[in-house]
CSV table of C-alpha atoms in Angstrom, one decimal:
chain,number,residue,atom,x,y,z
U,22,UNK,CA,15.1,154.2,124.3
U,23,UNK,CA,14.9,155.2,119.6
U,24,UNK,CA,17.0,153.8,117.3
U,25,UNK,CA,17.9,155.1,113.7
U,26,UNK,CA,20.2,152.0,112.0
U,27,UNK,CA,21.6,153.6,109.2
U,28,UNK,CA,21.8,150.0,106.5
U,29,UNK,CA,25.6,151.2,104.4
U,30,UNK,CA,24.4,148.5,101.1
U,31,UNK,CA,26.2,148.5,98.4
U,32,UNK,CA,24.6,147.0,95.5
U,33,UNK,CA,26.7,147.0,93.3
U,34,UNK,CA,27.4,149.7,90.0
U,35,UNK,CA,23.4,150.5,89.8
U,36,UNK,CA,22.5,153.8,86.7
U,37,UNK,CA,22.5,156.9,87.1
U,38,UNK,CA,19.8,159.6,85.2
U,39,UNK,CA,21.9,161.6,83.0
U,40,UNK,CA,20.6,164.0,85.8
U,41,UNK,CA,22.9,163.1,88.5
U,42,UNK,CA,25.4,164.9,86.4
U,43,UNK,CA,28.3,166.3,89.0
U,44,UNK,CA,28.9,169.8,86.3
U,45,UNK,CA,25.3,170.7,86.3
U,46,UNK,CA,21.5,169.0,85.2
U,47,UNK,CA,21.0,166.9,82.5
U,48,UNK,CA,22.6,168.6,79.5
U,49,UNK,CA,22.3,171.9,81.0
U,50,UNK,CA,25.5,173.3,83.4
U,51,UNK,CA,25.9,174.9,85.5
U,52,UNK,CA,26.0,179.0,84.9
U,53,UNK,CA,23.3,178.4,81.8
U,54,UNK,CA,21.1,181.1,81.5
U,55,UNK,CA,17.2,180.3,83.2
U,56,UNK,CA,15.3,181.2,79.6
U,57,UNK,CA,17.7,178.5,78.1
U,58,UNK,CA,17.0,176.1,80.5
U,59,UNK,CA,12.6,176.6,80.6
U,60,UNK,CA,13.1,176.9,76.6
U,61,UNK,CA,14.0,173.8,76.6
U,62,UNK,CA,12.2,171.6,79.2
U,63,UNK,CA,9.2,174.0,78.6
U,64,UNK,CA,6.9,176.0,80.4
U,65,UNK,CA,4.2,173.1,82.8
U,66,UNK,CA,6.6,174.6,86.1
U,67,UNK,CA,5.5,176.3,88.8
U,68,UNK,CA,8.3,179.4,90.2
U,69,UNK,CA,9.0,179.3,93.6
U,70,UNK,CA,9.2,181.7,95.6
U,71,UNK,CA,13.3,183.0,97.4
U,72,UNK,CA,13.4,185.2,100.4
U,73,UNK,CA,16.9,187.0,98.1
U,74,UNK,CA,16.0,189.0,95.0
U,75,UNK,CA,19.1,187.9,93.1
U,76,UNK,CA,17.8,183.7,93.2
U,77,UNK,CA,15.0,181.9,91.7
U,78,UNK,CA,13.4,179.2,91.6
U,79,UNK,CA,12.2,176.6,89.4
U,80,UNK,CA,10.0,173.1,89.9
U,81,UNK,CA,9.1,170.6,87.9
U,82,UNK,CA,7.2,167.5,88.3
U,83,UNK,CA,9.8,165.3,86.9
U,84,UNK,CA,10.7,161.3,87.8
U,85,UNK,CA,14.5,161.3,88.4
U,86,UNK,CA,16.4,157.5,89.3
U,87,UNK,CA,18.4,156.7,91.4
U,88,UNK,CA,19.4,152.4,90.8
U,89,UNK,CA,16.2,151.0,90.4
U,90,UNK,CA,14.7,154.2,92.9
U,91,UNK,CA,13.1,157.4,91.6
U,92,UNK,CA,12.5,160.9,93.2
U,93,UNK,CA,10.1,162.6,92.2
U,94,UNK,CA,9.5,166.4,91.5
U,95,UNK,CA,12.9,169.0,90.6
U,96,UNK,CA,13.8,172.4,92.3
U,97,UNK,CA,15.9,173.9,89.5
U,98,UNK,CA,18.1,177.0,91.2
U,99,UNK,CA,19.5,180.4,89.3
U,100,UNK,CA,22.0,182.7,90.8
U,101,UNK,CA,21.7,186.2,88.5
U,102,UNK,CA,19.9,184.0,86.4
U,103,UNK,CA,22.3,181.5,85.9
U,104,UNK,CA,21.4,177.0,86.6
U,105,UNK,CA,23.7,177.1,90.2
U,106,UNK,CA,21.4,174.0,91.7
U,107,UNK,CA,18.7,171.9,91.6
U,108,UNK,CA,17.5,169.1,93.5
U,109,UNK,CA,14.9,166.5,93.7
U,110,UNK,CA,13.3,165.3,97.1
U,111,UNK,CA,11.3,161.3,97.8
U,112,UNK,CA,9.7,160.1,101.0
U,113,UNK,CA,11.4,156.6,101.4
U,114,UNK,CA,12.0,154.5,103.7
U,115,UNK,CA,15.6,153.8,105.3
U,116,UNK,CA,16.4,151.1,104.0
U,117,UNK,CA,15.1,152.6,100.2
U,118,UNK,CA,17.3,155.6,101.7
U,119,UNK,CA,20.7,154.3,102.4
U,120,UNK,CA,20.1,152.6,98.5
U,121,UNK,CA,20.2,156.3,97.5
U,122,UNK,CA,24.0,156.7,99.4
U,123,UNK,CA,25.2,153.1,97.6
U,124,UNK,CA,24.9,154.4,94.7
U,125,UNK,CA,26.2,157.7,94.9
U,126,UNK,CA,29.5,156.1,96.7
U,127,UNK,CA,29.8,153.4,94.2
U,128,UNK,CA,30.1,156.0,91.0
U,129,UNK,CA,32.2,158.4,93.6
U,130,UNK,CA,33.7,156.7,95.9
U,131,UNK,CA,33.3,157.1,99.5
U,132,UNK,CA,34.6,160.2,100.3
U,133,UNK,CA,30.9,162.0,101.4
U,134,UNK,CA,31.5,163.9,104.6
U,135,UNK,CA,28.7,163.0,106.9
U,136,UNK,CA,26.8,165.2,109.5
U,137,UNK,CA,24.4,164.1,112.6
U,138,UNK,CA,21.7,165.9,112.9
U,139,UNK,CA,20.0,164.0,116.1
U,140,UNK,CA,16.4,162.8,116.0
U,141,UNK,CA,16.2,165.8,112.2
U,142,UNK,CA,18.1,164.2,110.4
U,143,UNK,CA,21.3,163.5,109.0
U,144,UNK,CA,23.6,164.5,105.8
U,145,UNK,CA,26.1,163.1,102.7
U,146,UNK,CA,28.0,165.5,101.3
U,147,UNK,CA,30.6,165.5,98.5
U,148,UNK,CA,32.9,167.8,97.6
U,149,UNK,CA,33.9,167.8,94.2
U,150,UNK,CA,36.1,169.8,91.4
U,151,UNK,CA,32.7,170.6,89.4
U,152,UNK,CA,30.5,170.4,91.8
U,153,UNK,CA,28.8,169.8,95.8
U,154,UNK,CA,26.9,167.0,96.6
U,155,UNK,CA,24.6,166.5,99.4
U,156,UNK,CA,22.4,164.2,100.4
U,157,UNK,CA,20.2,164.8,103.5
U,158,UNK,CA,17.2,162.1,105.6
U,159,UNK,CA,14.2,163.4,107.3
U,160,UNK,CA,11.9,162.1,109.7
U,161,UNK,CA,9.0,161.6,107.8
U,162,UNK,CA,6.5,162.8,111.3
U,163,UNK,CA,3.3,161.3,108.8
U,164,UNK,CA,4.7,158.5,107.4
U,165,UNK,CA,5.5,156.1,110.5
U,166,UNK,CA,8.8,153.8,109.5
U,167,UNK,CA,9.9,156.9,106.4
U,168,UNK,CA,11.9,159.4,105.5
U,169,UNK,CA,12.2,163.0,103.6
U,170,UNK,CA,14.9,162.4,100.9
U,171,UNK,CA,16.6,165.3,99.4
U,172,UNK,CA,19.2,164.6,96.9
U,173,UNK,CA,20.6,168.2,95.8
U,174,UNK,CA,23.6,168.6,93.4
U,175,UNK,CA,25.1,172.6,93.3
U,176,UNK,CA,28.4,174.7,91.9
U,177,UNK,CA,31.6,173.7,93.0
U,178,UNK,CA,32.1,175.5,96.6
U,179,UNK,CA,35.1,177.8,96.2
U,180,UNK,CA,38.4,176.6,98.2
U,181,UNK,CA,37.2,178.8,100.7
U,182,UNK,CA,33.7,178.3,100.9
U,183,UNK,CA,35.1,174.1,101.3
U,184,UNK,CA,37.3,175.5,104.6
U,185,UNK,CA,34.6,177.2,106.2
U,186,UNK,CA,32.4,173.8,105.4
U,187,UNK,CA,35.2,172.0,107.3
U,188,UNK,CA,36.0,173.8,110.1
U,189,UNK,CA,32.8,173.2,111.6
U,190,UNK,CA,32.6,169.7,109.9
U,191,UNK,CA,36.0,168.8,111.8
U,192,UNK,CA,34.3,170.5,115.2
U,193,UNK,CA,32.6,166.9,115.6
U,194,UNK,CA,35.9,164.6,114.0
U,195,UNK,CA,35.1,161.8,116.8
U,196,UNK,CA,31.6,161.5,115.5
U,197,UNK,CA,33.0,162.1,111.6
U,198,UNK,CA,36.0,160.2,112.3
U,199,UNK,CA,33.7,157.1,113.0
U,200,UNK,CA,31.2,157.9,111.1
U,201,UNK,CA,33.7,157.7,108.1
U,202,UNK,CA,34.7,154.8,109.3
U,203,UNK,CA,31.2,152.9,109.0
U,204,UNK,CA,31.0,154.3,104.9
U,205,UNK,CA,34.2,152.5,104.4
U,206,UNK,CA,33.6,149.5,105.4
U,207,UNK,CA,29.6,149.3,105.0
U,208,UNK,CA,29.6,148.5,109.0
U,209,UNK,CA,25.9,149.1,110.8
U,210,UNK,CA,26.4,153.3,111.9
U,211,UNK,CA,23.9,153.7,115.1
U,212,UNK,CA,22.5,156.4,116.9
U,213,UNK,CA,20.7,155.3,119.9
U,214,UNK,CA,18.5,158.2,122.5
U,215,UNK,CA,19.6,158.3,125.1
U,216,UNK,CA,17.8,161.5,126.0
U,217,UNK,CA,15.8,162.1,129.2
U,218,UNK,CA,13.8,164.6,126.9
U,219,UNK,CA,12.9,162.0,124.6
U,220,UNK,CA,15.9,164.0,121.8
U,221,UNK,CA,18.2,163.2,120.4
U,222,UNK,CA,21.7,165.1,121.5
U,223,UNK,CA,23.1,168.5,119.9
U,224,UNK,CA,26.1,166.4,117.7
U,225,UNK,CA,24.3,169.7,114.6
U,226,UNK,CA,27.1,170.6,111.8
U,227,UNK,CA,27.5,174.0,112.2
């Protein structure tokens, strides 16, 4: 029987890099022109192929600190050549993943929505007036005991987008409320695999 133990560690207020703003990336606000960003950060980036014509992305091998932990690699996403999203990633232990979550909770409060995706991982989502944050952890199949962690910031949802997201979220109200209580109390939150085919029950938030 597998167990995923999410340790909610609140270790005091920790330092954020300048990149962890709700309204953009470092000194670049949402809507900043792509050419302006590249001119400031330099041309040592890699181009990412996107499926949508109005979306383009580039990546930099920058290190970003979240508390005393580092995330490597930054992807900047532009919609119609305007900055609209960025994310950073790293492989780390479950304990360190929850340190990242705890640092965000210290900074923005405990109003995070928790989504469980079974064996594939989980996501914490925060809606701010200037931006949206998602912190995701996914099992690393190549490194036992580690998660592939992604921190994503994007331009704020419209009221309609947020409404649609919450409608899907509250279809799983019982799980959501239990996770919310766990975050607020800082207590352990445990998912057990009781499915006979050795897969976590499907509790995906659509």
